[in-house]
Amino acid sequence: MTPMPHRVEPARHSELYWMLSDSWVLTRRSIKHITRNLDQLLSLIIMPVMFLLLFRYVFGGAIDTGGTTYVNFLVAGILVQTLAFGSSNTTVNLVLDLRRGIIDRFRSLPMYSSSLLTGHVLADLFRNTISGLIMVAAGLAVGFRPTADAGEWLKVLGLLLLFTFAVSWFCAILGLVVRSLEAAQWISFIFIMPLTFASSAFVPTGGMPAALRVFAENQPFTIVIQAMRAWLVGTPIGNDGWLSVVWCAGITVVCMPIAAWLFRRQARFPAL
Amino acid sequence: MDNAIVVEGLRKSYGKLSVLEGINFSVRRGSVFGLLGPNGAGKTTTIRILSTLLKPDGGRATVNGHDVVTDAHEVRSSIGLTGQYAAVDEYLTGEENLLMMGRLYRLSMADTKRRTAKLLKQFGLVDTAKRPLKTYSGGMRRRLDLAASLIASPSVIFLDEPTTGLDPRSRLVMWDIIKELAAGDTTILLTTQYMEEADRLAEYIVVIDKGTVISQGTPGELKARVGSERIELVIAEGSDFAAAQRAICAEGDHADPKKRTISVATKGGVTELKDVLDRLTRDGVEVETLSLHRPTLDDVFLTLTGHAASPADANGTSDGDSKRCEAPNAEDAKEKERIKS
Ligand SMILES: Nc1ncnc2c1ncn2[C@@H]1O[C@H](COP(=O)(O)OP(=O)(O)OP(=O)(O)O)[C@@H](O)[C@H]1O
Ligand SMILES: [Mg+2]
């Protein structure tokens, strides 16, 4: 047999290097999960495309959106809904990781444990950028005519990433509090469905009953949708531009430490 | 520092269920240590505590001198763990799995690549290296799992039933790898349900049951404790069974007139065997078959964990009808009675 190898010494780098390295290694892993699991990606595209067609052709004619055409109004809403559902994959993927044996291996390694969370969240940015592009393309195919210039497209992309980042951290929390895979699959819907429908995603909020309207006009999804819509098709933006950034940053700042804390607790790590 | 692993009074319970009730043992550096016990004994729980996955409720444990609770990070840097259930990534290829683990173990890129290539070769996974694990068979997955825990050539390795599900050839390969690692000064703590495996690999064995250590020693010591080596004879039909008994039975031996079997304790020497046969020949007894029976770790296991009534049972020499040999005369009388009735 081959002679015993000499011990391999760990490479010497700063802790910051290893923190970034661990996150990068696990982000690449999560991205491979996305690209090799086409079912997941496909299901993410199919539902929003169906929503797009349904609203565009079935309800669209009956909805008055004032100056803009309905399809121009709709695309921002569908886009944000797609992003939210995309992020909800973090819930499921996290539960899958925690329930499979691989979490034991990760926990027994000298790595930064929270980089597993970071990996899932950063991979969501990749996934949502792709599904965002597909949604815009699908919109163009059914009559969406954006007026955005290069700067506005960049703002849309920036907000897409910020929004994804925020919602993914929230979804990570959900993945850490549910006990089963079944629960992981529906729990994010409980939050995403009301937030997308009680918003200006599909219809203007003007026709809603007073209480609902107050909620719909001030909740973060609406604000993000309004900002996207303003940049895409030139509707009035008001305060929605900076407000949407504040909301996304706020959600991230609150959810990130909670997720990290839950992860350590759930994983029953000895204090590290 | 002579011991790589030291466990003192380790306790753990899940709610009301007490799983470990004060376990003590230590593992000499560079040795292979076997942790045996029936299902649910607490083997996996012990390994999970030692590999920092689980916090003990009481007692303490150190690996390479580092406390598994307070110095978890140092412990993790020097151990490799192959758990009872495969801990690999289904969507990644075999090679990608190893590369990922190498980086997470903080090896340099060059070392990671070098070790990956070497381990793929060593574990016979070169041909399947570029295939996602979803397409691996159970045994291939197990081998990759083991390879992953060796990527950083850790100085202490925990193997929880490493060869369960492997074919005989892969098992032999695994045994070679384990021996080789031990020869290279790696400390290995393994659990197994295959006593032959424990016998071949482990220098020292601790048997636990219901959360406590019930016996420990080298395989030889444990076997000696359940009984000695025995000569098993079947006396030919035409010969006088009672005469055979008189000729060779000593106190503590076993005889079964119905099956015509006699089991005699021996120290295993050739002279002793020859002596037994000589005595039978002298008294005109013909022997049909003869075999030597050594106690195995299976016997040890069954005896210790209470699934066998007596050491004799464990030795496989007897069943319900067997009789312990007493003083020859008494046995004689009984035999006569039996013939009468
Ligand atoms: N997470 C858990 N929650 C509750 N009980 C548990 C848990 N893990 C293990 N146990 C219990 O602890 C006891 C010991 O389990 P352990 O897995 O350590 O046994 P083992 O010796 O490895 O058995 P096996 O040979 O079957 O692998 C069992 O009774 C088991 O039911
Ligand atoms: Mg076990």
XYZ file of C-alpha atoms and ligand atoms in Angstrom:
645
model
C 0.000 0.000 0.000
C 0.998 3.602 -0.390
C 2.927 5.101 2.496
C 1.045 7.229 4.972
C 0.956 10.862 3.884
C 2.419 13.433 6.204
C -0.089 15.574 7.977
C -1.416 18.407 5.897
C -1.118 21.696 7.682
C -3.923 24.227 7.367
C -2.989 27.207 5.238
C -2.233 30.400 7.152
C -4.564 33.280 6.449
C -6.425 35.874 8.460
C -9.792 35.086 9.981
C -11.404 37.539 7.567
C -9.945 35.588 4.652
C -11.453 32.376 5.977
C -14.792 33.988 6.677
C -14.979 35.153 3.064
C -13.560 31.878 1.758
C -16.138 29.787 3.655
C -18.968 31.968 2.396
C -17.690 31.763 -1.149
C -17.269 27.976 -1.021
C -20.802 27.505 0.274
C -22.290 30.066 -2.109
C -20.783 28.145 -5.006
C -22.291 24.995 -3.571
C -25.745 26.557 -3.377
C -25.452 27.940 -6.905
C -24.605 24.469 -8.172
C -27.733 23.249 -6.432
C -29.721 25.781 -8.420
C -28.176 25.074 -11.789
C -28.326 21.313 -11.330
C -31.861 21.232 -10.033
C -33.723 22.572 -13.032
C -37.078 21.515 -11.619
C -36.715 24.084 -8.888
C -35.741 26.847 -11.268
C -38.478 25.926 -13.712
C -41.203 25.900 -11.090
C -40.033 29.349 -10.093
C -40.508 30.649 -13.604
C -43.708 28.871 -14.504
C -45.862 30.293 -11.747
C -45.018 33.962 -12.345
C -45.375 33.512 -16.106
C -48.821 32.055 -15.548
C -49.691 34.976 -13.293
C -48.426 37.326 -15.950
C -50.573 35.769 -18.659
C -53.601 35.445 -16.381
C -53.597 39.059 -15.273
C -52.520 40.424 -18.601
C -55.235 38.689 -20.623
C -58.014 37.698 -18.189
C -58.245 40.452 -15.570
C -56.279 43.149 -17.343
C -59.187 44.397 -19.441
C -61.287 45.042 -16.335
C -58.635 46.892 -14.350
C -58.237 50.619 -14.783
C -54.664 51.756 -14.315
C -55.120 55.342 -15.415
C -52.411 56.638 -17.733
C -50.278 53.492 -18.149
C -51.319 50.355 -20.019
C -52.125 47.427 -17.755
C -49.184 45.317 -18.908
C -46.787 48.188 -18.163
C -48.380 48.476 -14.724
C -48.264 44.720 -14.105
C -44.640 43.798 -14.815
C -43.164 45.460 -11.700
C -45.678 43.587 -9.517
C -45.007 40.228 -11.133
C -41.288 40.855 -10.898
C -41.400 41.498 -7.156
C -43.637 38.477 -6.620
C -41.141 36.328 -8.526
C -38.301 37.598 -6.381
C -40.182 36.876 -3.173
C -40.995 33.329 -4.220
C -37.425 32.857 -5.364
C -36.136 33.866 -1.946
C -38.536 31.478 -0.268
C -36.357 28.690 -1.632
C -33.923 29.539 1.109
C -36.460 28.300 3.628
C -36.765 24.931 1.931
C -33.071 24.531 1.144
C -32.076 25.371 4.675
C -34.477 22.835 6.136
C -33.161 20.249 3.679
C -29.603 20.943 4.801
C -30.485 20.808 8.471
C -32.327 17.535 8.130
C -29.753 15.773 6.003
C -26.576 14.279 7.370
C -24.419 16.925 5.749
C -25.067 19.429 8.508
C -23.180 17.103 10.860
C -20.156 17.276 8.629
C -20.314 21.060 8.394
C -20.658 21.342 12.150
C -17.635 19.166 12.770
C -15.454 21.336 10.518
C -13.414 24.320 11.686
C -15.443 26.609 9.392
C -17.612 29.643 10.094
C -20.946 27.971 10.675
C -23.004 30.955 9.588
C -21.442 30.839 6.131
C -23.984 28.124 5.376
C -26.687 30.781 5.747
C -24.680 33.291 3.759
C -24.234 30.723 1.012
C -27.960 30.186 0.606
C -28.751 33.895 0.676
C -26.044 34.861 -1.815
C -27.125 32.064 -4.144
C -30.606 33.592 -4.073
C -29.149 36.760 -5.564
C -27.896 34.694 -8.466
C -31.169 32.848 -8.917
C -33.334 35.954 -8.661
C -31.240 37.886 -11.135
C -31.844 35.126 -13.656
C -35.536 34.745 -12.963
C -35.879 38.557 -12.980
C -34.375 38.665 -16.456
C -36.720 35.946 -17.624
C -39.738 37.802 -16.226
C -38.778 41.028 -17.979
C -38.306 39.084 -21.213
C -41.705 37.418 -20.774
C -43.218 40.856 -20.182
C -41.666 42.223 -23.367
C -43.220 39.325 -25.252
C -46.717 40.281 -24.127
C -46.515 43.998 -24.778
C -44.494 45.448 -21.896
C -42.818 48.656 -23.139
C -40.376 50.025 -20.553
C -39.114 53.591 -20.822
C -36.154 53.114 -18.477
C -32.717 54.432 -19.441
C -29.480 52.682 -18.490
C -29.316 54.378 -15.088
C -32.861 53.347 -14.276
C -32.215 49.749 -15.306
C -29.251 49.749 -12.958
C -31.457 51.053 -10.162
C -33.959 48.291 -10.884
C -31.188 45.708 -10.714
C -29.855 47.217 -7.502
C -33.252 47.168 -5.850
C -33.837 43.637 -7.109
C -30.679 42.544 -5.288
C -31.412 44.524 -2.127
C -34.966 43.226 -1.960
C -33.850 39.634 -2.560
C -31.186 39.940 0.117
C -33.698 41.219 2.660
C -36.430 38.680 1.917
C -33.909 35.819 1.860
C -32.728 36.608 5.371
C -36.339 36.688 6.479
C -36.930 33.331 4.763
C -33.822 31.957 6.476
C -35.493 32.692 9.810
C -38.559 30.758 8.672
C -36.346 27.825 7.713
C -34.823 27.847 11.170
C -38.091 27.872 13.087
C -40.079 25.243 11.186
C -39.519 21.619 12.083
C -40.474 19.813 8.889
C -39.960 20.038 5.175
C -43.727 20.129 4.614
C -44.030 23.183 6.817
C -41.075 24.799 5.060
C -42.908 24.493 1.773
C -45.981 26.445 2.804
C -44.855 28.755 5.573
C -43.349 31.374 3.298
C -46.602 31.523 1.311
C -48.388 32.721 4.422
C -46.260 35.838 4.294
C -45.692 36.271 0.591
C -49.284 35.786 -0.633
C -50.902 38.537 1.464
C -47.975 40.868 0.898
C -48.174 40.516 -2.875
C -51.964 40.598 -3.184
C -52.625 43.314 -0.600
C -50.339 45.598 -2.565
C -50.293 47.505 -5.808
C -48.785 44.505 -7.622
C -51.874 43.627 -9.670
C -54.420 46.387 -9.069
C -54.147 50.019 -7.997
C -54.806 50.335 -4.256
C -57.432 53.020 -4.795
C -60.343 50.571 -5.006
C -59.566 48.755 -1.710
C -61.564 49.231 1.519
C -60.054 51.899 3.782
C -58.220 49.699 6.336
C -56.762 47.392 3.709
C -55.799 50.385 1.638
C -53.781 51.920 4.450
C -51.932 48.641 4.854
C -51.485 48.101 1.131
C -50.120 51.558 0.503
C -47.560 51.466 3.286
C -46.245 47.931 3.347
C -42.772 47.306 1.950
C -43.773 45.185 -1.047
C -45.929 48.013 -2.421
C -43.160 50.516 -1.895
C -40.632 48.322 -3.707
C -43.140 47.671 -6.503
C -43.896 51.391 -6.899
C -40.226 52.233 -7.078
C -39.562 49.523 -9.695
C -42.592 50.657 -11.689
C -41.500 54.267 -11.601
C -38.027 53.383 -12.905
C -39.341 50.928 -15.506
C -42.250 52.837 -17.040
C -41.993 56.342 -15.599
C -44.936 56.459 -13.179
C -44.533 59.095 -10.429
C -42.044 57.909 -7.810
C -42.690 60.135 -4.792
C -40.689 58.919 -1.819
C -40.744 55.304 -2.916
C -37.182 55.301 -4.240
C -35.359 55.980 -1.003
C -38.106 54.400 1.125
C -37.698 51.076 -0.630
C -33.973 51.126 0.083
C -34.638 51.951 3.741
C -37.155 49.103 4.033
C -34.817 46.545 2.493
C -31.903 47.666 4.637
C -34.107 47.647 7.720
C -35.421 44.127 7.117
C -31.875 42.901 6.520
C -30.479 44.538 9.635
C -33.201 43.002 11.785
C -33.368 39.545 10.199
C -29.681 38.809 9.697
C -28.660 38.669 13.374
C -31.859 36.842 14.322
C -31.156 34.205 11.680
C -27.555 33.857 12.803
C -28.634 33.519 16.420
C -31.343 30.965 15.602
C -28.880 29.016 13.497
C -26.383 28.746 16.315
C -29.093 27.809 18.764
C -30.839 25.310 16.540
C -27.607 23.722 15.512
C -26.786 23.469 19.216
C -23.306 24.678 18.669
C -21.129 24.843 21.689
C -20.298 28.527 22.072
C -17.896 29.543 19.369
C 0.536 13.474 26.484
C -0.032 9.848 25.749
C -3.792 9.729 25.278
C -5.423 11.331 22.266
C -8.920 11.025 23.691
C -9.906 11.132 27.344
C -13.490 10.685 28.474
C -14.404 11.186 32.122
C -17.828 10.586 33.602
C -19.627 11.574 30.423
C -23.388 11.918 30.844
C -26.121 12.805 28.379
C -29.872 12.537 28.382
C -32.567 13.372 25.875
C -35.358 14.734 28.023
C -36.097 11.997 30.536
C -34.240 9.345 28.566
C -30.791 8.941 30.047
C -28.507 7.794 27.246
C -25.035 8.048 28.777
C -24.675 7.478 32.490
C -21.075 8.241 33.282
C -18.773 6.810 30.635
C -15.013 6.656 31.207
C -12.312 5.589 28.814
C -9.170 6.838 27.180
C -7.638 6.171 23.814
C -3.890 5.886 23.364
C -2.399 8.062 20.651
C -1.947 6.233 17.387
C -4.139 3.297 18.350
C -7.362 1.889 16.952
C -10.052 1.880 19.591
C -13.292 -0.073 19.286
C -16.511 1.138 20.873
C -18.983 -1.736 20.881
C -22.506 -2.161 22.142
C -25.985 -3.183 21.083
C -28.321 -0.866 19.173
C -29.226 2.140 21.264
C -26.298 1.661 23.661
C -25.081 5.217 23.158
C -22.194 4.754 20.710
C -23.315 7.381 18.236
C -24.161 9.758 21.072
C -20.624 9.366 22.430
C -19.097 10.055 19.029
C -21.318 13.090 18.524
C -20.149 14.536 21.816
C -16.501 13.861 21.021
C -16.829 15.491 17.609
C -18.425 18.625 19.143
C -21.853 18.056 17.607
C -23.537 17.579 20.939
C -22.972 19.081 24.364
C -22.695 16.618 27.227
C -24.847 17.148 30.320
C -22.044 16.167 32.646
C -18.494 14.930 32.772
C -15.817 16.041 30.367
C -13.988 14.891 27.295
C -10.818 16.028 25.620
C -9.458 15.369 22.155
C -5.753 16.085 21.689
C -5.911 17.823 25.028
C -8.654 20.230 23.909
C -11.946 20.226 25.765
C -14.762 19.335 23.371
C -17.045 21.991 24.832
C -14.813 24.940 25.591
C -12.200 24.435 22.846
C -14.565 23.151 20.175
C -12.799 25.037 17.409
C -9.403 23.475 18.157
C -11.007 20.057 18.361
C -12.635 20.515 14.966
C -9.341 21.420 13.361
C -7.794 18.116 14.312
C -10.581 15.587 13.838
C -12.267 13.813 10.958
C -15.765 12.450 11.367
C -17.579 9.816 9.387
C -20.990 9.623 10.950
C -23.365 6.704 10.908
C -25.313 8.329 8.072
C -23.724 9.669 4.923
C -22.823 13.353 5.189
C -22.139 14.323 1.613
C -23.733 16.659 -0.909
C -26.057 14.929 -3.361
C -25.887 17.546 -6.120
C -22.133 17.905 -6.196
C -19.836 15.420 -7.883
C -17.536 13.217 -5.839
C -14.598 15.435 -6.673
C -16.451 18.649 -5.866
C -17.463 17.235 -2.509
C -13.856 16.569 -1.563
C -12.642 19.929 -2.871
C -15.322 21.688 -0.858
C -14.460 19.818 2.339
C -10.761 20.506 1.839
C -11.306 24.244 1.635
C -13.659 24.214 4.619
C -10.932 22.372 6.533
C -8.757 25.374 5.659
C -6.267 23.603 3.476
C -4.511 25.602 0.816
C -5.891 25.271 -2.705
C -2.872 23.200 -3.756
C -3.133 20.832 -0.789
C -6.864 20.470 -1.351
C -6.339 19.419 -4.939
C -3.496 17.081 -4.106
C -5.398 15.360 -1.299
C -8.562 15.085 -3.397
C -6.745 13.363 -6.234
C -5.008 11.012 -3.841
C -8.138 10.045 -1.943
C -10.208 9.495 -5.079
C -7.546 7.076 -6.206
C -7.171 5.397 -2.842
C -10.906 4.814 -2.522
C -11.401 3.636 -6.085
C -13.532 6.604 -7.075
C -11.525 8.038 -9.947
C -13.932 6.815 -12.630
C -16.959 8.279 -10.897
C -15.291 11.460 -9.671
C -17.102 13.681 -12.156
C -20.564 12.269 -11.536
C -23.029 13.835 -9.116
C -23.553 11.802 -5.974
C -27.178 11.232 -6.825
C -25.911 8.596 -9.238
C -23.664 6.841 -6.691
C -24.486 3.497 -5.134
C -24.722 3.220 -1.364
C -21.240 1.771 -1.026
C -19.675 4.397 -3.302
C -21.315 7.116 -1.245
C -19.969 5.546 1.926
C -16.467 5.466 0.502
C -16.676 9.100 -0.492
C -17.964 9.929 2.962
C -14.881 8.324 4.462
C -12.605 10.041 1.997
C -14.140 13.380 2.976
C -13.279 12.861 6.619
C -9.659 12.106 5.712
C -9.130 15.090 3.423
C -7.153 17.092 5.975
C -5.362 13.957 7.250
C -6.609 14.688 10.774
C -4.767 13.179 13.719
C -7.948 11.807 15.301
C -10.663 10.092 13.296
C -14.116 9.018 14.403
C -15.724 6.293 12.336
C -19.295 5.370 13.204
C -19.934 1.989 11.562
C -17.578 2.735 8.678
C -18.078 -0.487 6.743
C -21.819 -0.943 7.050
C -23.120 -1.484 3.538
C -19.753 -2.154 1.919
C -19.087 -5.238 -0.173
C -16.418 -7.653 1.124
C -13.728 -6.284 -1.150
C -14.388 -2.671 -0.247
C -14.431 -3.701 3.383
C -10.973 -5.223 3.068
C -9.752 -2.066 1.355
C -11.218 -0.030 4.190
C -9.522 -2.210 6.782
C -6.210 -1.707 5.023
C -6.728 2.029 4.981
C -7.591 2.075 8.659
C -4.534 -0.001 9.550
C -2.369 2.212 7.419
C -3.702 5.332 9.109
C -3.048 3.824 12.520
C 0.489 2.911 11.493
C 0.956 6.566 10.538
C 0.187 7.674 14.099
C -3.453 8.559 13.508
C -5.783 7.772 16.389
C -8.978 6.032 15.324
C -12.103 5.510 17.351
C -14.541 3.250 15.567
C -17.843 1.589 16.257
C -18.978 -1.455 14.409
C -21.530 -4.215 14.517
C -19.098 -6.622 12.855
C -17.138 -8.313 15.599
C -14.640 -9.663 13.143
C -13.860 -6.106 12.176
C -13.338 -5.060 15.784
C -11.170 -8.114 16.350
C -8.983 -7.402 13.358
C -8.590 -3.679 13.841
C -9.058 -2.640 17.428
C -6.207 -2.832 19.886
C -8.484 -1.990 22.752
C -12.235 -2.381 23.086
C -14.817 -0.844 25.346
C -18.247 -2.426 25.433
C -21.091 -0.165 26.495
C -24.702 -1.031 27.137
C -27.509 1.198 28.352
C -25.113 4.084 28.748
C -22.481 2.453 30.943
C -19.215 0.673 30.257
C -19.789 -3.020 30.936
C -16.413 -4.388 29.945
C -13.128 -3.371 28.423
C -9.829 -4.836 27.397
C -7.879 -6.074 24.416
C -9.807 -8.439 22.149
C -7.760 -11.312 23.593
C -8.590 -10.386 27.165
C -12.275 -10.069 26.410
C -12.356 -13.437 24.708
C -10.460 -15.105 27.523
C -13.063 -13.745 29.894
C -15.958 -15.538 28.233
C -14.275 -18.893 28.002
C -11.335 -20.868 26.777
C -10.640 -22.597 23.533
C -12.493 -25.921 23.216
C -12.194 -29.190 21.347
C -15.534 -30.305 19.992
C -15.963 -34.002 19.256
C -18.757 -36.075 17.813
C -18.487 -39.717 18.950
C -19.235 -42.311 16.261
C -22.543 -44.201 16.529
C -21.003 -47.597 17.247
C -18.786 -46.406 20.073
C -19.505 -46.259 23.783
C -20.386 -42.652 24.611
C -20.049 -43.215 28.343
C -16.570 -44.614 27.861
C -15.628 -41.583 25.811
C -16.886 -39.347 28.550
C -14.902 -41.211 31.179
C -11.797 -41.005 29.057
C -11.651 -37.283 28.377
C -14.230 -35.268 30.334
C -12.988 -33.138 33.167
C -14.993 -30.933 35.421
C -16.523 -28.048 33.548
C -16.592 -29.826 30.181
C -19.812 -30.527 28.357
C -21.329 -33.717 27.018
C -24.551 -34.352 25.157
C -25.353 -38.074 24.893
C -28.272 -37.516 22.524
C -26.245 -35.620 19.967
C -23.161 -37.624 20.920
C -21.103 -34.473 21.300
C -18.406 -33.717 23.824
C -16.796 -30.346 24.343
C -13.495 -30.230 26.199
C -11.621 -27.148 27.349
C -8.101 -26.881 26.013
C -5.212 -24.516 26.044
C -4.917 -25.085 22.353
C -1.634 -26.993 22.176
C -1.072 -29.834 19.737
C 0.087 -32.165 22.536
C -3.148 -31.667 24.368
C -5.156 -32.480 21.272
C -3.063 -35.571 20.641
C -3.512 -36.637 24.258
C -7.308 -36.457 23.973
C -7.295 -38.540 20.810
C -4.835 -41.053 22.289
C -7.033 -41.607 25.292
C -10.077 -42.185 23.118
C -8.183 -44.631 20.920
C -6.915 -46.497 23.979
C -10.500 -47.018 25.165
C -11.653 -48.067 21.726
C -13.770 -45.003 21.048
C -14.122 -43.872 17.481
C -14.435 -40.173 16.706
C -16.647 -39.056 13.848
C -15.667 -35.404 13.609
C -13.432 -33.073 15.528
C -13.227 -29.314 15.514
C -11.526 -26.603 17.482
C -13.630 -23.734 18.715
C -12.170 -20.422 19.780
C -14.376 -17.893 21.495
C -14.994 -14.957 19.163
C -15.922 -11.399 19.885
C -19.436 -12.416 18.885
C -19.423 -14.679 21.928
C -18.099 -11.833 24.050
C -20.768 -9.504 22.738
C -23.636 -11.911 23.249
C -22.489 -12.895 26.694
C -21.873 -9.377 27.924
C -25.012 -7.835 26.566
C -27.126 -10.539 28.123
C -28.547 -12.236 25.075
C -27.114 -15.613 26.023
C -27.804 -17.588 29.171
C -24.268 -18.746 29.914
C -20.761 -18.648 28.558
C -21.348 -22.151 27.248
C -24.149 -20.906 25.066
C -21.972 -18.186 23.814
C -19.334 -20.730 22.998
C -21.824 -22.388 20.741
C -21.229 -25.755 22.305
C -24.557 -26.535 23.789
C -28.258 -26.407 23.545
C -30.959 -27.409 25.975
C -29.850 -31.013 26.287
C -26.235 -30.440 27.070
C -24.935 -31.435 30.470
C -22.000 -30.160 32.391
C -19.657 -32.981 33.106
C -19.527 -33.836 36.798
C -17.353 -36.307 38.598
C -17.186 -39.328 36.271
C -19.048 -41.719 38.579
C -22.111 -39.625 39.053
C -22.293 -39.052 35.363
C -22.011 -42.769 34.840
C -24.946 -43.476 37.109
C -27.096 -40.958 35.356
C -26.203 -42.388 32.015
C -27.247 -45.849 33.185
C -30.548 -44.502 34.393
C -31.165 -43.005 31.024
C -30.467 -46.272 29.266
C -32.931 -48.060 31.552
C -35.813 -45.733 30.949
N -32.018 13.180 19.065
C -32.459 12.253 19.917
N -33.572 12.462 20.648
C -34.011 11.537 21.518
N -33.412 10.359 21.745
C -32.300 10.082 21.048
C -31.766 11.001 20.098
N -30.654 10.463 19.570
C -30.502 9.255 20.146
N -31.487 9.014 21.043
C -31.621 7.823 21.900
O -30.392 7.627 22.563
C -30.097 6.249 22.687
C -28.697 5.986 22.182
O -28.634 6.281 20.813
P -27.318 6.109 19.962
O -27.637 6.581 18.600
O -26.194 6.737 20.676
O -27.137 4.537 19.970
P -26.079 3.645 19.189
O -25.297 2.929 20.235
O -25.325 4.451 18.213
O -27.032 2.606 18.450
P -26.918 1.957 16.976
O -26.051 0.763 17.114
O -28.325 1.552 16.698
O -26.409 2.978 16.049
C -31.203 5.511 21.940
O -32.102 5.007 22.888
C -31.867 6.562 21.110
O -33.233 6.305 20.999
Mg -25.206 4.495 16.197
